[in-house]
mmCIF file of C-alpha atoms and ligand atoms in Angstrom:
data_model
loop_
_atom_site.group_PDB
_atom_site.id
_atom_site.type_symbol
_atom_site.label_atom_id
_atom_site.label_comp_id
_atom_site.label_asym_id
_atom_site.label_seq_id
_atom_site.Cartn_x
_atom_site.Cartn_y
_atom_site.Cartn_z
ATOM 1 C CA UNK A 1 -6.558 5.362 2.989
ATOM 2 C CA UNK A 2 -3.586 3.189 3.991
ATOM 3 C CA UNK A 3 0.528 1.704 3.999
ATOM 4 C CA UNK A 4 2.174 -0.117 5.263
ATOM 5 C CA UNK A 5 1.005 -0.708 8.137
ATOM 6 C CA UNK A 6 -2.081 -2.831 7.394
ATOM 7 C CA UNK A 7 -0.082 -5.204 5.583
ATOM 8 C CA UNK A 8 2.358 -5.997 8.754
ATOM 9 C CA UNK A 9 0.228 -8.917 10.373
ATOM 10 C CA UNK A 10 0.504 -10.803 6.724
ATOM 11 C CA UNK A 11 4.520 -10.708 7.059
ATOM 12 C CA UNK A 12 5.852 -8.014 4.866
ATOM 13 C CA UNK A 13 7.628 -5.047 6.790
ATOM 14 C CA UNK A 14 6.558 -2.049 6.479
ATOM 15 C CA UNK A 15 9.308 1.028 5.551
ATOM 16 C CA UNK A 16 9.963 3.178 8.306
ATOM 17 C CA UNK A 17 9.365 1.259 12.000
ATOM 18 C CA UNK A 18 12.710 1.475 13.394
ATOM 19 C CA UNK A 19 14.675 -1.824 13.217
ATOM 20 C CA UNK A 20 11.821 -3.938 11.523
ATOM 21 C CA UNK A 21 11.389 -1.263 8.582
ATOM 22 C CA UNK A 22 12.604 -2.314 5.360
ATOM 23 C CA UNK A 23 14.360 0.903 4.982
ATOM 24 C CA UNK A 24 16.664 -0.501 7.833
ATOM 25 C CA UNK A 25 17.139 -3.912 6.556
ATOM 26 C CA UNK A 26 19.019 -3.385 3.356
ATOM 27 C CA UNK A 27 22.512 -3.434 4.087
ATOM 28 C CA UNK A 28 23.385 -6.872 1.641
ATOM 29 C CA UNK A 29 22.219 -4.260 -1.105
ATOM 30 C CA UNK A 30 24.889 -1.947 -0.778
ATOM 31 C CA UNK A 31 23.077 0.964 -1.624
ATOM 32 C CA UNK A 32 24.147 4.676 -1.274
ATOM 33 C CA UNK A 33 20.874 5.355 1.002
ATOM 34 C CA UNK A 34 17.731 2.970 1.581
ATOM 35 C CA UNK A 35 15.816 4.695 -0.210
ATOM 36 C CA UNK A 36 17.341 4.491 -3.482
ATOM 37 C CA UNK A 37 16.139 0.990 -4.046
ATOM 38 C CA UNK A 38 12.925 2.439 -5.951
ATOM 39 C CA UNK A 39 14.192 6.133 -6.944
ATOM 40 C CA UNK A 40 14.103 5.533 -10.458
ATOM 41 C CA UNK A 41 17.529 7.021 -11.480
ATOM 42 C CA UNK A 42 19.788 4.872 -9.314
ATOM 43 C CA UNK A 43 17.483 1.771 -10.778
ATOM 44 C CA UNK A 44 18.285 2.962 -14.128
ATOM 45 C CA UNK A 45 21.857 2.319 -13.258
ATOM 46 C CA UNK A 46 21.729 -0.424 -11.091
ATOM 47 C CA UNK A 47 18.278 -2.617 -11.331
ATOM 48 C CA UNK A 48 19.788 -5.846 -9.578
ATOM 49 C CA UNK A 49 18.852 -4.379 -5.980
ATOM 50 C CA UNK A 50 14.917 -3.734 -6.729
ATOM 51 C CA UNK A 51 14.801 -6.868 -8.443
ATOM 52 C CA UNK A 52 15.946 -9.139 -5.246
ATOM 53 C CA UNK A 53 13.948 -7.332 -3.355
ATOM 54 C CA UNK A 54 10.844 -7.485 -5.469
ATOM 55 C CA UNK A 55 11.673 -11.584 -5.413
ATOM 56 C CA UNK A 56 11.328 -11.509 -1.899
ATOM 57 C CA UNK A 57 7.860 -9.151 -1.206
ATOM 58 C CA UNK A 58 6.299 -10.542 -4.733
ATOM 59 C CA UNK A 59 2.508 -9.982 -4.277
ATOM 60 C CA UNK A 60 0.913 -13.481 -3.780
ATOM 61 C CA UNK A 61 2.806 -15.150 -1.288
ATOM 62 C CA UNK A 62 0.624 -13.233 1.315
ATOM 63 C CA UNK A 63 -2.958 -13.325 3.055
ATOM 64 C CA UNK A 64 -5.061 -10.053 3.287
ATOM 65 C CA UNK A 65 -4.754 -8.867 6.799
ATOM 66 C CA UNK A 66 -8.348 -8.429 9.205
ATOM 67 C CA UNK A 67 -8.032 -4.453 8.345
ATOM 68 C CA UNK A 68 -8.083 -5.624 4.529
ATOM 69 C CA UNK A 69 -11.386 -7.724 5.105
ATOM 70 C CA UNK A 70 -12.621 -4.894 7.570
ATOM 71 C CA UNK A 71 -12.598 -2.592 4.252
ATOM 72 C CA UNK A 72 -13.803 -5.483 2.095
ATOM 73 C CA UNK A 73 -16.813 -5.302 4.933
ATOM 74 C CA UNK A 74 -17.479 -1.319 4.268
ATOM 75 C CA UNK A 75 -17.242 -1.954 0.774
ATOM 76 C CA UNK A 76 -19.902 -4.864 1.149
ATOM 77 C CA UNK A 77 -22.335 -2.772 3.391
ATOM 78 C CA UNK A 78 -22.170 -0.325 0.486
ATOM 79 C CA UNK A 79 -19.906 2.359 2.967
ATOM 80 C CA UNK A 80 -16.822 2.493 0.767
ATOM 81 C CA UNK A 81 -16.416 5.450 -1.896
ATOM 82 C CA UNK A 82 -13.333 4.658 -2.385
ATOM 83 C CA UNK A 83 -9.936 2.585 -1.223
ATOM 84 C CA UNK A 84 -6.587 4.701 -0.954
ATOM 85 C CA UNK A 85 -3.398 2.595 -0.874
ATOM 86 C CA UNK A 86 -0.025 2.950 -1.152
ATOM 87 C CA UNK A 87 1.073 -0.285 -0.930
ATOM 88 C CA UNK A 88 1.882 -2.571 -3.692
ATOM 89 C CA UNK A 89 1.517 -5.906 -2.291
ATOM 90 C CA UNK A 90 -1.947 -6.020 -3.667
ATOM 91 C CA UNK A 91 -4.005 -7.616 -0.969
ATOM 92 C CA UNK A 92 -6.726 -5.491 -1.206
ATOM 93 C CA UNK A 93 -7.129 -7.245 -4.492
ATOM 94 C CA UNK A 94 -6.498 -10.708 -2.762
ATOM 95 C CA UNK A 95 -9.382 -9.185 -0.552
ATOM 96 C CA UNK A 96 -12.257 -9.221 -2.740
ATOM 97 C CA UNK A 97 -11.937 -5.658 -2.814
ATOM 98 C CA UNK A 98 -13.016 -4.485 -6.683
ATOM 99 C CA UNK A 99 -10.877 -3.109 -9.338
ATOM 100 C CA UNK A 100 -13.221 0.181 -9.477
ATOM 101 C CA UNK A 101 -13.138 0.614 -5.542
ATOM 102 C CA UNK A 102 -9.680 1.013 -5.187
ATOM 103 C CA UNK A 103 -6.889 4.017 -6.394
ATOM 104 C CA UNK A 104 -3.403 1.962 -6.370
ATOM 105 C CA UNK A 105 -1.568 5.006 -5.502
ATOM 106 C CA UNK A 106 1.857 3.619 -5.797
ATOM 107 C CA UNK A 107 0.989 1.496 -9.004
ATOM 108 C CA UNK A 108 0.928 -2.474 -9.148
ATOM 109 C CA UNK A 109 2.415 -5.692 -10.135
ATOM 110 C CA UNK A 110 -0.430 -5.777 -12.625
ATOM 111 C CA UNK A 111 1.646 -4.801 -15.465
ATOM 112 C CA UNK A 112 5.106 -3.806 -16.767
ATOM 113 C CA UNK A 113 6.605 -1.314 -19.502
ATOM 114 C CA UNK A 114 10.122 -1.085 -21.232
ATOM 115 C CA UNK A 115 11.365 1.829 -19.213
ATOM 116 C CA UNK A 116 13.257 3.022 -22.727
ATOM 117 C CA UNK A 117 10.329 2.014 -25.621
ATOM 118 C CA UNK A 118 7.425 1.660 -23.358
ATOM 119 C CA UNK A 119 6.412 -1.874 -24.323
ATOM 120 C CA UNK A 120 3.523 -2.976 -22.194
ATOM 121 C CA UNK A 121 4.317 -6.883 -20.582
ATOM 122 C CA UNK A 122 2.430 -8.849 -18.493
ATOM 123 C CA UNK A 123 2.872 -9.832 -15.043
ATOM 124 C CA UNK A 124 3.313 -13.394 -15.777
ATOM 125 C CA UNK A 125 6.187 -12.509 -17.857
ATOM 126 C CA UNK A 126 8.141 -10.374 -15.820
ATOM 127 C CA UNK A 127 7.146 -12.724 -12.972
ATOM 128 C CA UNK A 128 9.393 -15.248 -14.526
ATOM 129 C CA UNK A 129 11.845 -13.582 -15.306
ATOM 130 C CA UNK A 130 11.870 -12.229 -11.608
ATOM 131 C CA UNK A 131 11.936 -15.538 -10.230
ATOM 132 C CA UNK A 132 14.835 -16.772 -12.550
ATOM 133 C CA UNK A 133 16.679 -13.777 -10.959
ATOM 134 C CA UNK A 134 17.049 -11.996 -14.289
ATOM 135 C CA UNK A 135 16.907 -8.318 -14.759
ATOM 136 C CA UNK A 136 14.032 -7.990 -16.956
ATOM 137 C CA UNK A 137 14.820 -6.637 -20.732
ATOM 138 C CA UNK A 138 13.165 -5.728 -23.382
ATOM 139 C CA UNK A 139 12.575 -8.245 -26.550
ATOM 140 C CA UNK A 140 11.709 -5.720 -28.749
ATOM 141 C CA UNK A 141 14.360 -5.658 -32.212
ATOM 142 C CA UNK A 142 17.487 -3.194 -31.181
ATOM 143 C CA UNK A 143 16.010 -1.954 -27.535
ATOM 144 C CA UNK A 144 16.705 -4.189 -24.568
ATOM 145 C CA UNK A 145 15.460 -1.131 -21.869
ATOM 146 C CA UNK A 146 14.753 -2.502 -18.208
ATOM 147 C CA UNK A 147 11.231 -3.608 -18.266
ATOM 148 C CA UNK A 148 9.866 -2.633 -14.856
ATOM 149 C CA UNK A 149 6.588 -3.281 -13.050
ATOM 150 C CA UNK A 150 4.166 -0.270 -13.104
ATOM 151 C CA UNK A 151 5.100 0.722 -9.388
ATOM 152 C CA UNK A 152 5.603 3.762 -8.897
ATOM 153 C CA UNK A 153 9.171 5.242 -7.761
ATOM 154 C CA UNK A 154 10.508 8.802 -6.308
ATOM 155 C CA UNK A 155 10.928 10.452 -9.469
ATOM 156 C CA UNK A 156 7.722 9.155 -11.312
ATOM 157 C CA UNK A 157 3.978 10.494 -11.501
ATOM 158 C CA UNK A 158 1.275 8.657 -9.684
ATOM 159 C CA UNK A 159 -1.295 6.871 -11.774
ATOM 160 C CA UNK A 160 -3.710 9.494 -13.915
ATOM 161 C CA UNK A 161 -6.306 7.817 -11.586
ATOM 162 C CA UNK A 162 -5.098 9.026 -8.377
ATOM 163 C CA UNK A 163 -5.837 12.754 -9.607
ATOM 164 C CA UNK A 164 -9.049 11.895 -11.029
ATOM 165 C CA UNK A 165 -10.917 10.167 -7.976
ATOM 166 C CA UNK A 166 -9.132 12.578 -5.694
ATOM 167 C CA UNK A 167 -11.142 15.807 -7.386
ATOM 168 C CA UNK A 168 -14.337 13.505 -6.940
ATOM 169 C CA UNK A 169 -14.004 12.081 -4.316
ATOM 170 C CA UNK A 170 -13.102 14.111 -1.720
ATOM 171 C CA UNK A 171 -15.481 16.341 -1.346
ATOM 172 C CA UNK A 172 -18.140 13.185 -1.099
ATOM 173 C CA UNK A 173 -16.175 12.085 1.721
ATOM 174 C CA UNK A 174 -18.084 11.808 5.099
ATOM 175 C CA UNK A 175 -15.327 9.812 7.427
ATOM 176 C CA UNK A 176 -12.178 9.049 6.299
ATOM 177 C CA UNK A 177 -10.192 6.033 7.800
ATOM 178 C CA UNK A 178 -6.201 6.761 7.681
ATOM 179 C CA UNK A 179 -5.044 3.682 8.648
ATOM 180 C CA UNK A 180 -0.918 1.961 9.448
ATOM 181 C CA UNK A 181 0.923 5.037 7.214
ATOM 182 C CA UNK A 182 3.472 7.453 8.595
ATOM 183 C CA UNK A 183 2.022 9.961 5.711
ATOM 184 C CA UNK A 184 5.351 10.862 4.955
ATOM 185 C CA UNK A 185 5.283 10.212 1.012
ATOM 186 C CA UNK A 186 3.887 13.377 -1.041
ATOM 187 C CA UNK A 187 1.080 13.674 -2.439
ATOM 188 C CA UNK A 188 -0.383 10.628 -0.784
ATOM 189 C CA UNK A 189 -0.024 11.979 2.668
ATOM 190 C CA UNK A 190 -1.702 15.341 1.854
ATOM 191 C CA UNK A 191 -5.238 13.292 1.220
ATOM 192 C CA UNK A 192 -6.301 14.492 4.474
ATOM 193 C CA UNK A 193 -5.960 17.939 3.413
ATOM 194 C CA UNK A 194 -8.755 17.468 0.733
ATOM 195 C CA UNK A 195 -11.719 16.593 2.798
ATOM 196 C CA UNK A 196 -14.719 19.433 3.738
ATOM 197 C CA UNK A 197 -13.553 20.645 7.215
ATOM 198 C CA UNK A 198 -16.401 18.817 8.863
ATOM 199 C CA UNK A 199 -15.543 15.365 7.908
ATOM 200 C CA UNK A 200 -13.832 13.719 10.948
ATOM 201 C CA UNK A 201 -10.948 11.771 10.461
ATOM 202 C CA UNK A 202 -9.685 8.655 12.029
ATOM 203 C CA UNK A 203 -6.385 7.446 12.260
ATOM 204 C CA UNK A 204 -5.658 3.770 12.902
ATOM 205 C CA UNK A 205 -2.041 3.312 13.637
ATOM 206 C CA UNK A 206 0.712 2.486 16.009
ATOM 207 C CA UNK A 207 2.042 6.112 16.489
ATOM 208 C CA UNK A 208 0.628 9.470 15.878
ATOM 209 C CA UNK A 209 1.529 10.481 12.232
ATOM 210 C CA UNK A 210 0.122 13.316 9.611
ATOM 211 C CA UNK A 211 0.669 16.279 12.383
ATOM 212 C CA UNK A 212 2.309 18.961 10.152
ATOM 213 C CA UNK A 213 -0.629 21.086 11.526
ATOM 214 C CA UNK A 214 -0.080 24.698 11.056
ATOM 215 C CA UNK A 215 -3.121 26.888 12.544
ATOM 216 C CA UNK A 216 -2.259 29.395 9.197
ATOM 217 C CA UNK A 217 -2.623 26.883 6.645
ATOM 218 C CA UNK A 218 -4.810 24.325 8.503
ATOM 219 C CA UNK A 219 -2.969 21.890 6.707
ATOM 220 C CA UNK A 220 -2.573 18.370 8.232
ATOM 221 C CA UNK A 221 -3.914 16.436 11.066
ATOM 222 C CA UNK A 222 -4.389 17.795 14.614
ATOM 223 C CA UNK A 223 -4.993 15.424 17.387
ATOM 224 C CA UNK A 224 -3.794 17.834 20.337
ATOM 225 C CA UNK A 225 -4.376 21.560 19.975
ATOM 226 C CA UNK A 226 -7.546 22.792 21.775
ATOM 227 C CA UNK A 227 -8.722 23.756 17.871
ATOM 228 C CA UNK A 228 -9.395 19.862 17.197
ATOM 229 C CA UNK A 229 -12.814 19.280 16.394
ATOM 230 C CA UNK A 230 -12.107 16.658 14.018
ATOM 231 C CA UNK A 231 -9.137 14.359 14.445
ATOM 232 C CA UNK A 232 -8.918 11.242 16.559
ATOM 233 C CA UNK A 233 -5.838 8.854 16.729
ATOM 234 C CA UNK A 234 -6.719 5.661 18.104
ATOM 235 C CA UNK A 235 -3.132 3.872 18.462
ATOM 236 C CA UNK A 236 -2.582 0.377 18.682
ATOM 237 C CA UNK A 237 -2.190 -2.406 15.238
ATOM 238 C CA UNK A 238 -4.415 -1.474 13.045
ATOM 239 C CA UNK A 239 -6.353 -5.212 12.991
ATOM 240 C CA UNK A 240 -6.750 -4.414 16.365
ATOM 241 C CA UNK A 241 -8.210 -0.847 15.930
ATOM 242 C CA UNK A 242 -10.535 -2.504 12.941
ATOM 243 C CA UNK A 243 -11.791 -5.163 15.231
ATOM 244 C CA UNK A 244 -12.856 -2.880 17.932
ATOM 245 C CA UNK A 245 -14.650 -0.393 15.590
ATOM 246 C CA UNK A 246 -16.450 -3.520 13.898
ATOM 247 C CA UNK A 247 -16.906 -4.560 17.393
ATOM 248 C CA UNK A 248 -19.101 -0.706 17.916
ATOM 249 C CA UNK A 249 -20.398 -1.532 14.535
ATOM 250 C CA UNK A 250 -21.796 -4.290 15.281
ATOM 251 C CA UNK A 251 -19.964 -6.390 12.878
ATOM 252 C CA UNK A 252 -17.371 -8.187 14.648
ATOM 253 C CA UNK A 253 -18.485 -11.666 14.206
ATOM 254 C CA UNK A 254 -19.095 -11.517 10.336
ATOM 255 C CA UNK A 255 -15.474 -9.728 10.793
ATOM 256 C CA UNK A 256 -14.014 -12.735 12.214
ATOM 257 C CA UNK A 257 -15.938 -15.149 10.147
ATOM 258 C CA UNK A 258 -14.701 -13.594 6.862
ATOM 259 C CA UNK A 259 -11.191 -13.854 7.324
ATOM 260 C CA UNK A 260 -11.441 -17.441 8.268
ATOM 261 C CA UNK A 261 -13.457 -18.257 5.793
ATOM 262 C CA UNK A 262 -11.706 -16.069 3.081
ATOM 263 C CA UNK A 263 -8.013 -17.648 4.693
ATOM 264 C CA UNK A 264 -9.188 -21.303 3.816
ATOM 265 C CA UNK A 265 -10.418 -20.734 0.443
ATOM 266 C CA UNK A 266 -7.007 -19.277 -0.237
ATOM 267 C CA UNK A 267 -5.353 -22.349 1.781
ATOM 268 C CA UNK A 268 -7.333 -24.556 -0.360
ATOM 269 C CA UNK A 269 -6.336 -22.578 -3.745
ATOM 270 C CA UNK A 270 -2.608 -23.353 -3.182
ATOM 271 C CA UNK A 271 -3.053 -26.837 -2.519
ATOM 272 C CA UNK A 272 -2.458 -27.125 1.215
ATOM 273 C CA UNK A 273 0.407 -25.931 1.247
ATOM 274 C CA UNK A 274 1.660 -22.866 3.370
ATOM 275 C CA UNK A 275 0.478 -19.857 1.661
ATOM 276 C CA UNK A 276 1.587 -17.346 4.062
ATOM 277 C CA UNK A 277 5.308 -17.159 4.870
ATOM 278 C CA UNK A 278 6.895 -16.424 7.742
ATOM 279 C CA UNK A 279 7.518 -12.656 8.177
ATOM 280 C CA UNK A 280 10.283 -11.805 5.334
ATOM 281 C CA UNK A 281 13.731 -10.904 6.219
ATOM 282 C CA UNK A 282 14.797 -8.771 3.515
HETATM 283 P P1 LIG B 301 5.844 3.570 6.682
HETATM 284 O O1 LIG B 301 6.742 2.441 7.005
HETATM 285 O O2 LIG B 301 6.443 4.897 6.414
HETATM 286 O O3 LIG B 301 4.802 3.771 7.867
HETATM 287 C C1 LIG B 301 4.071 2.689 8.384
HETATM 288 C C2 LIG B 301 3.295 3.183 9.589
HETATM 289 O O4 LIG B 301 2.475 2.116 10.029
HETATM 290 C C3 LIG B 301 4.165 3.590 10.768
HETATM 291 O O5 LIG B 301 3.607 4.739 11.375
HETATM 292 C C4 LIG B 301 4.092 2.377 11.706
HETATM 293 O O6 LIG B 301 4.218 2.722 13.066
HETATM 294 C C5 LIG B 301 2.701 1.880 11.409
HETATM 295 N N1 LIG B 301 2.500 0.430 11.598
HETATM 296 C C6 LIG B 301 3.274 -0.594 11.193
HETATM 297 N N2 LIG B 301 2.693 -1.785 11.459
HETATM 298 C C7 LIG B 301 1.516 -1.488 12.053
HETATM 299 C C8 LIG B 301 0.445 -2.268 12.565
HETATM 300 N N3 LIG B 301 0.438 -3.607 12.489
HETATM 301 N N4 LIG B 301 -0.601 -1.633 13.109
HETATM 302 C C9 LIG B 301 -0.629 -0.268 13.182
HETATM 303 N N5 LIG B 301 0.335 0.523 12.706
HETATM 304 C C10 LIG B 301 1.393 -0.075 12.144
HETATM 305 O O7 LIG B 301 4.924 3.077 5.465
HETATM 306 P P2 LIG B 301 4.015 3.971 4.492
HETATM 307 O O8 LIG B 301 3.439 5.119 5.213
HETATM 308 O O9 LIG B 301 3.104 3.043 3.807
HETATM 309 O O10 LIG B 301 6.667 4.506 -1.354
HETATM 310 O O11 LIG B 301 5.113 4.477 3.466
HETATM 311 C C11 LIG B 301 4.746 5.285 2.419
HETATM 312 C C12 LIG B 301 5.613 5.080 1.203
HETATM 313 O O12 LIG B 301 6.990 5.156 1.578
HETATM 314 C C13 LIG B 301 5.510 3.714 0.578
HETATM 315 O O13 LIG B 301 4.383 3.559 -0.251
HETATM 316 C C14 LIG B 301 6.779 3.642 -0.209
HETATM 317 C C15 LIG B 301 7.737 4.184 0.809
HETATM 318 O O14 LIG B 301 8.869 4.779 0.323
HETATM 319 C C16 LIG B 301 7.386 4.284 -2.452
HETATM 320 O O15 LIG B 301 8.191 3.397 -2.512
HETATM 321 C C17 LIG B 301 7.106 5.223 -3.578
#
């Protein structure tokens, strides 16, 4: 399961690091508190903030990251049960990672809906009118609603397919890989919670994060208390953290290879020129 975090090496902040977060970088925005850029009442009233934003971090203007190919390699070597991400920036996509692989817990790009009728548009269309810096309205006779894309905001259910691989798949789980998240968002960060009590988990991150361990409810991760049996925090960037368990794996060469080759052919698809931008300032 990721965030953020595995998506910093490609450019795009993350939310929360102090001074580089986004949540700390959106004063031209005006906005009551950061995080009302995608709670879904304040967008109702005033759209024109998401939309810049979602100019800036639009989802193919980045390359995958060496922790994205590291889970394209588990999913190769037929480890993966499943992908968790919060992130929206869809590079796990970009990735090779399949469709069927991944849960998208904070919704995609992929599509859009009339926020009033529900109309379903396609990413190409709101794309445009993204780019034209238009707020996005509906076409339909007598609605004109925001059309937004399906990413999910504070105030809006995850995807139906975040519940249904969760019941499935966590009790199949054998290691789970928490990697650059401060699980701070509900119900994403309570994934932890849901494996069997012997499956170890690893987090890959810059900081510690996940420790609302309580001995009563055993609830969240615990990387200090003589109890842990479990947890292990290996801290440091996450590309880093996936290079040195490829490394132990055995695997750090076809790592390496992949992302070069993988970076070229994506070069090569937008004709030379510079795919990946420099990191944005929002
Ligand atoms: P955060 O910004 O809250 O946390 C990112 C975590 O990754 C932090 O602990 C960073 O220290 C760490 N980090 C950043 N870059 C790293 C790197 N290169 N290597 C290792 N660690 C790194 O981001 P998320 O946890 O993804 O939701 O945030 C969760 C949700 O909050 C987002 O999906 C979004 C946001 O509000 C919605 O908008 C609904």
């Amino acid at each position: 399961m990721s965030g953020a975090g595995i998506s910093t090496a490609a450019g795009i902040p993350d939310f929360r690091s102090p001074g580089s977060g986004l949540y700390d970088n959106l004063q031209q925005y005006k906005l009551p508190y950061p995080e009302a850029i995608f709670e879904l009442e304040f967008f109702k009233e005033s759209p024109e903030p998401f939309f810049k934003l979602a100019k800036e971090l639009y989802p193919g203007t980045f390359k995958p990251t060496m922790s994205h190919y590291f889970i394209r390699l588990l999913y190769e070597k037929g480890l993966l049960l499943r992908h968790y991400t919060q992130n929206i920036d869809t590079l796990e996509r970009v990735a090779g990672i399949p469709g069927e692989k991944l849960v998208e817990a904070h919704g995609t790009f992929h599509e859009a809906h009339c926020l009033h009728c529900r109309k379903a548009y396609s990413q190409q269309w709101i794309k445009k009118e993204i780019f034209d810096d238009k707020v996005p309205s509906c076409v339909k006779d007598s609605c004109s609603g925001i059309v937004k894309p399906d990413i999910v905001f504070f105030g809006e259910n995850l995807p139906d397919k975040f519940s249904a691989c969760l019941s499935k798949d966590m009790k199949r789980c054998d290691l789970l890989i928490i990697m650059g998240t401060s699980l701070t968002v509900q119900p994403f960060a309570s994934i932890p919670d849901h494996v069997p009590d012997t499956t170890p988990r690893l987090l890959i991150n810059r900081e510690k994060s996940g420790q609302r361990f309580s001995f009563f409810s055993g609830k969240g991760l615990d990387f200090d208390s003589p109890k842990n049996y479990r947890d292990v925090a290996w801290l440091g960037s996450c590309d880093d953290g996936c290079l040195a368990l490829a490394d132990l794996l055995g695997w750090k060469d076809e790592l390496e290879q992949l992302m070069v080759k993988e970076h070229k052919m994506i070069d090569e698809k937008s004709g030379g020129k510079p795919h990946q931008k420099d990191a944005v300032k929002v």
